[in-house]
């Protein structure tokens, strides 16, 4: 069963900054390089009812693909080197039909 | 610019109950009857990192369509009569490209 993995987040960087853009570009390049990641999107969160500002979304064909992504060194390095220092608040959700 | 309006939520009803099913069926029927609502989906939220359990998602072609939905009597009645009494926790997010 396909799983849509999403995370809604806010960066430490100012909106429109070069640092924000660099994070998004690196995130896309890094995460889409991992096997099993499909339909990767970056979107802006614009509801005033949340102070989170961006969403990463990707689809895995099944739980095995999701588990492999979580354990992949490109993913764990991105989390350690970019996500933890540059993301100030986030919430994960995973959706299935 | 299209806007994906989403709400992730948890019901007061037990998982798998008739009351849960009735809420979801009525929600779909009511909200899809409102002009401007496209691509309506109901999905389950399965990440252990959130205790919310369902998502409603719909797409509006633009802000005017979204505003008309918010003000539509079928929407405001659903919120008053079903959402407020039956939803115990929720978070809205709206996404744009």
Short mmCIF file of C-alpha atoms in Angstrom, two decimals:
data_model
loop_
_atom_site.label_atom_id
_atom_site.label_comp_id
_atom_site.label_asym_id
_atom_site.label_seq_id
_atom_site.Cartn_x
_atom_site.Cartn_y
_atom_site.Cartn_z
CA UNK A 1 0.00 0.00 0.00
CA UNK A 2 1.53 3.38 -0.99
CA UNK A 3 2.40 5.70 1.89
CA UNK A 4 2.63 9.49 1.50
CA UNK A 5 5.27 10.68 3.96
CA UNK A 6 5.03 14.39 4.76
CA UNK A 7 6.71 16.84 7.07
CA UNK A 8 5.54 20.41 7.60
CA UNK A 9 8.25 22.66 9.00
CA UNK A 10 9.65 26.12 9.65
CA UNK A 11 13.28 27.05 9.10
CA UNK A 12 15.50 29.20 11.27
CA UNK A 13 16.21 31.27 8.13
CA UNK A 14 14.26 34.37 7.08
CA UNK A 15 11.63 33.92 4.37
CA UNK A 16 13.12 34.58 0.97
CA UNK A 17 16.72 34.30 2.21
CA UNK A 18 19.54 32.64 0.34
CA UNK A 19 19.86 30.23 3.28
CA UNK A 20 16.22 29.18 2.93
CA UNK A 21 16.67 28.58 -0.78
CA UNK A 22 19.88 26.62 -0.20
CA UNK A 23 18.14 24.36 2.33
CA UNK A 24 15.27 23.63 -0.05
CA UNK A 25 17.56 22.98 -3.02
CA UNK A 26 19.80 20.67 -1.00
CA UNK A 27 16.80 18.90 0.53
CA UNK A 28 15.32 18.16 -2.87
CA UNK A 29 18.62 17.01 -4.36
CA UNK A 30 19.51 14.83 -1.38
CA UNK A 31 16.16 13.22 -0.70
CA UNK A 32 15.28 12.53 -4.33
CA UNK A 33 18.62 10.72 -4.70
CA UNK A 34 17.43 8.04 -2.27
CA UNK A 35 15.95 4.89 -3.85
CA UNK A 36 12.22 4.49 -3.37
CA UNK A 37 11.41 8.21 -3.06
CA UNK A 38 8.67 9.10 -5.57
CA UNK A 39 6.57 12.21 -6.23
CA UNK A 40 8.80 14.45 -4.13
CA UNK A 41 7.32 17.92 -3.73
CA UNK A 42 8.17 21.06 -1.81
CA UNK A 43 5.25 23.37 -1.15
CA UNK A 44 4.60 26.46 0.93
CA UNK A 45 2.19 26.23 3.88
CA UNK A 46 0.02 29.37 3.81
CA UNK A 47 -2.77 28.83 6.36
CA UNK A 48 -2.67 31.42 9.13
CA UNK A 49 -3.82 28.62 11.46
CA UNK A 50 -0.30 27.15 11.47
CA UNK A 51 3.04 28.92 11.81
CA UNK A 52 4.82 26.23 9.80
CA UNK A 53 5.87 27.46 6.37
CA UNK A 54 6.97 24.57 4.12
CA UNK A 55 6.13 20.96 3.38
CA UNK A 56 8.23 18.14 2.00
CA UNK A 57 6.13 15.29 0.63
CA UNK A 58 7.14 11.99 -0.91
CA UNK A 59 5.50 8.67 -1.68
CA UNK A 60 6.82 5.18 -0.90
CA UNK A 61 5.40 2.12 -2.62
CA UNK A 62 5.31 0.21 0.67
CA UNK A 63 6.67 0.11 4.22
CA UNK A 64 9.90 -1.61 3.16
CA UNK A 65 10.76 1.29 0.86
CA UNK A 66 9.95 3.74 3.66
CA UNK A 67 12.15 1.84 6.13
CA UNK A 68 15.02 1.76 3.64
CA UNK A 69 14.73 5.54 3.18
CA UNK A 70 14.81 6.13 6.92
CA UNK A 71 17.96 4.06 7.28
CA UNK A 72 19.68 5.38 4.14
CA UNK A 73 22.94 7.24 4.93
CA UNK A 74 21.99 10.16 2.67
CA UNK A 75 18.84 10.61 4.76
CA UNK A 76 20.48 10.28 8.15
CA UNK A 77 23.29 12.65 7.11
CA UNK A 78 20.77 15.23 5.86
CA UNK A 79 18.90 15.04 9.17
CA UNK A 80 22.08 15.45 11.22
CA UNK A 81 23.82 18.08 9.11
CA UNK A 82 20.96 20.21 7.79
CA UNK A 83 17.58 19.35 9.36
CA UNK A 84 18.53 19.55 13.03
CA UNK A 85 20.50 22.81 12.80
CA UNK A 86 18.20 24.59 10.32
CA UNK A 87 14.64 23.47 11.19
CA UNK A 88 13.14 25.08 14.27
CA UNK A 89 9.75 23.34 14.38
CA UNK A 90 8.12 20.51 12.42
CA UNK A 91 5.36 17.93 12.37
CA UNK A 92 5.36 14.64 10.47
CA UNK A 93 2.26 12.96 9.03
CA UNK A 94 1.97 9.84 6.90
CA UNK A 95 -1.14 9.21 4.84
CA UNK A 96 -2.65 6.08 3.34
CA UNK A 97 -5.88 5.53 1.44
CA UNK B 1 -3.06 29.72 -7.93
CA UNK B 2 -4.58 26.42 -6.72
CA UNK B 3 -4.69 25.93 -2.94
CA UNK B 4 -4.78 22.51 -1.29
CA UNK B 5 -6.77 22.90 1.92
CA UNK B 6 -6.15 20.11 4.44
CA UNK B 7 -7.17 19.28 7.97
CA UNK B 8 -5.71 16.44 9.99
CA UNK B 9 -7.94 15.39 12.87
CA UNK B 10 -8.97 12.84 15.48
CA UNK B 11 -12.57 11.96 16.26
CA UNK B 12 -14.16 11.37 19.62
CA UNK B 13 -15.39 8.03 18.20
CA UNK B 14 -13.52 4.73 18.51
CA UNK B 15 -11.55 3.56 15.48
CA UNK B 16 -13.70 1.35 13.29
CA UNK B 17 -16.95 2.42 14.94
CA UNK B 18 -20.20 3.07 13.10
CA UNK B 19 -20.04 6.65 14.39
CA UNK B 20 -16.61 7.15 12.80
CA UNK B 21 -17.87 5.80 9.49
CA UNK B 22 -20.98 7.96 9.65
CA UNK B 23 -18.88 11.09 10.23
CA UNK B 24 -16.64 10.33 7.28
CA UNK B 25 -19.52 9.51 4.95
CA UNK B 26 -21.42 12.65 5.91
CA UNK B 27 -18.28 14.76 5.66
CA UNK B 28 -17.58 13.57 2.15
CA UNK B 29 -21.18 14.01 1.00
CA UNK B 30 -21.55 17.45 2.55
CA UNK B 31 -18.23 18.99 1.61
CA UNK B 32 -18.17 17.66 -1.96
CA UNK B 33 -21.62 19.21 -2.51
CA UNK B 34 -20.11 22.69 -2.09
CA UNK B 35 -19.18 24.49 -5.32
CA UNK B 36 -15.45 24.86 -5.90
CA UNK B 37 -14.38 21.78 -3.92
CA UNK B 38 -12.18 19.57 -6.13
CA UNK B 39 -10.07 16.45 -5.53
CA UNK B 40 -11.69 15.74 -2.16
CA UNK B 41 -9.96 12.87 -0.36
CA UNK B 42 -10.20 11.20 3.02
CA UNK B 43 -7.07 9.40 4.14
CA UNK B 44 -5.83 7.79 7.33
CA UNK B 45 -2.87 9.34 9.18
CA UNK B 46 -0.59 6.49 10.27
CA UNK B 47 2.64 8.08 11.54
CA UNK B 48 3.28 7.30 15.20
CA UNK B 49 4.72 10.82 15.45
CA UNK B 50 1.20 12.28 15.45
CA UNK B 51 -1.89 11.13 17.33
CA UNK B 52 -4.21 12.53 14.66
CA UNK B 53 -5.88 9.79 12.63
CA UNK B 54 -7.59 11.17 9.52
CA UNK B 55 -7.13 13.83 6.87
CA UNK B 56 -9.65 15.68 4.72
CA UNK B 57 -8.03 17.28 1.67
CA UNK B 58 -9.55 19.39 -1.09
CA UNK B 59 -8.28 21.74 -3.76
CA UNK B 60 -9.62 25.20 -4.63
CA UNK B 61 -8.78 26.89 -7.91
CA UNK B 62 -8.12 30.19 -6.16
CA UNK B 63 -8.71 32.18 -2.97
CA UNK B 64 -12.17 33.30 -4.07
CA UNK B 65 -13.33 29.68 -4.32
CA UNK B 66 -11.82 28.97 -0.90
CA UNK B 67 -13.55 32.00 0.64
CA UNK B 68 -16.88 30.95 -0.88
CA UNK B 69 -16.48 27.45 0.62
CA UNK B 70 -15.74 28.87 4.05
CA UNK B 71 -18.87 31.01 3.94
CA UNK B 72 -21.14 28.37 2.37
CA UNK B 73 -24.04 27.38 4.65
CA UNK B 74 -23.40 23.65 4.06
CA UNK B 75 -19.86 24.14 5.38
CA UNK B 76 -20.77 26.28 8.38
CA UNK B 77 -23.61 23.87 9.30
CA UNK B 78 -21.24 20.87 9.07
CA UNK B 79 -18.75 22.63 11.33
CA UNK B 80 -21.39 23.52 13.91
CA UNK B 81 -23.38 20.29 13.87
CA UNK B 82 -20.73 17.60 13.25
CA UNK B 83 -17.16 18.97 13.42
CA UNK B 84 -17.31 20.72 16.78
CA UNK B 85 -19.09 17.92 18.67
CA UNK B 86 -17.25 14.99 17.04
CA UNK B 87 -13.66 16.19 16.45
CA UNK B 88 -11.46 16.29 19.52
CA UNK B 89 -8.24 17.65 18.00
CA UNK B 90 -7.22 18.97 14.60
CA UNK B 91 -4.69 20.99 12.65
CA UNK B 92 -5.27 22.83 9.38
CA UNK B 93 -2.65 23.36 6.68
CA UNK B 94 -3.00 24.92 3.25
CA UNK B 95 -0.41 24.25 0.58
CA UNK B 96 0.56 26.06 -2.60
CA UNK B 97 3.27 25.37 -5.13
#
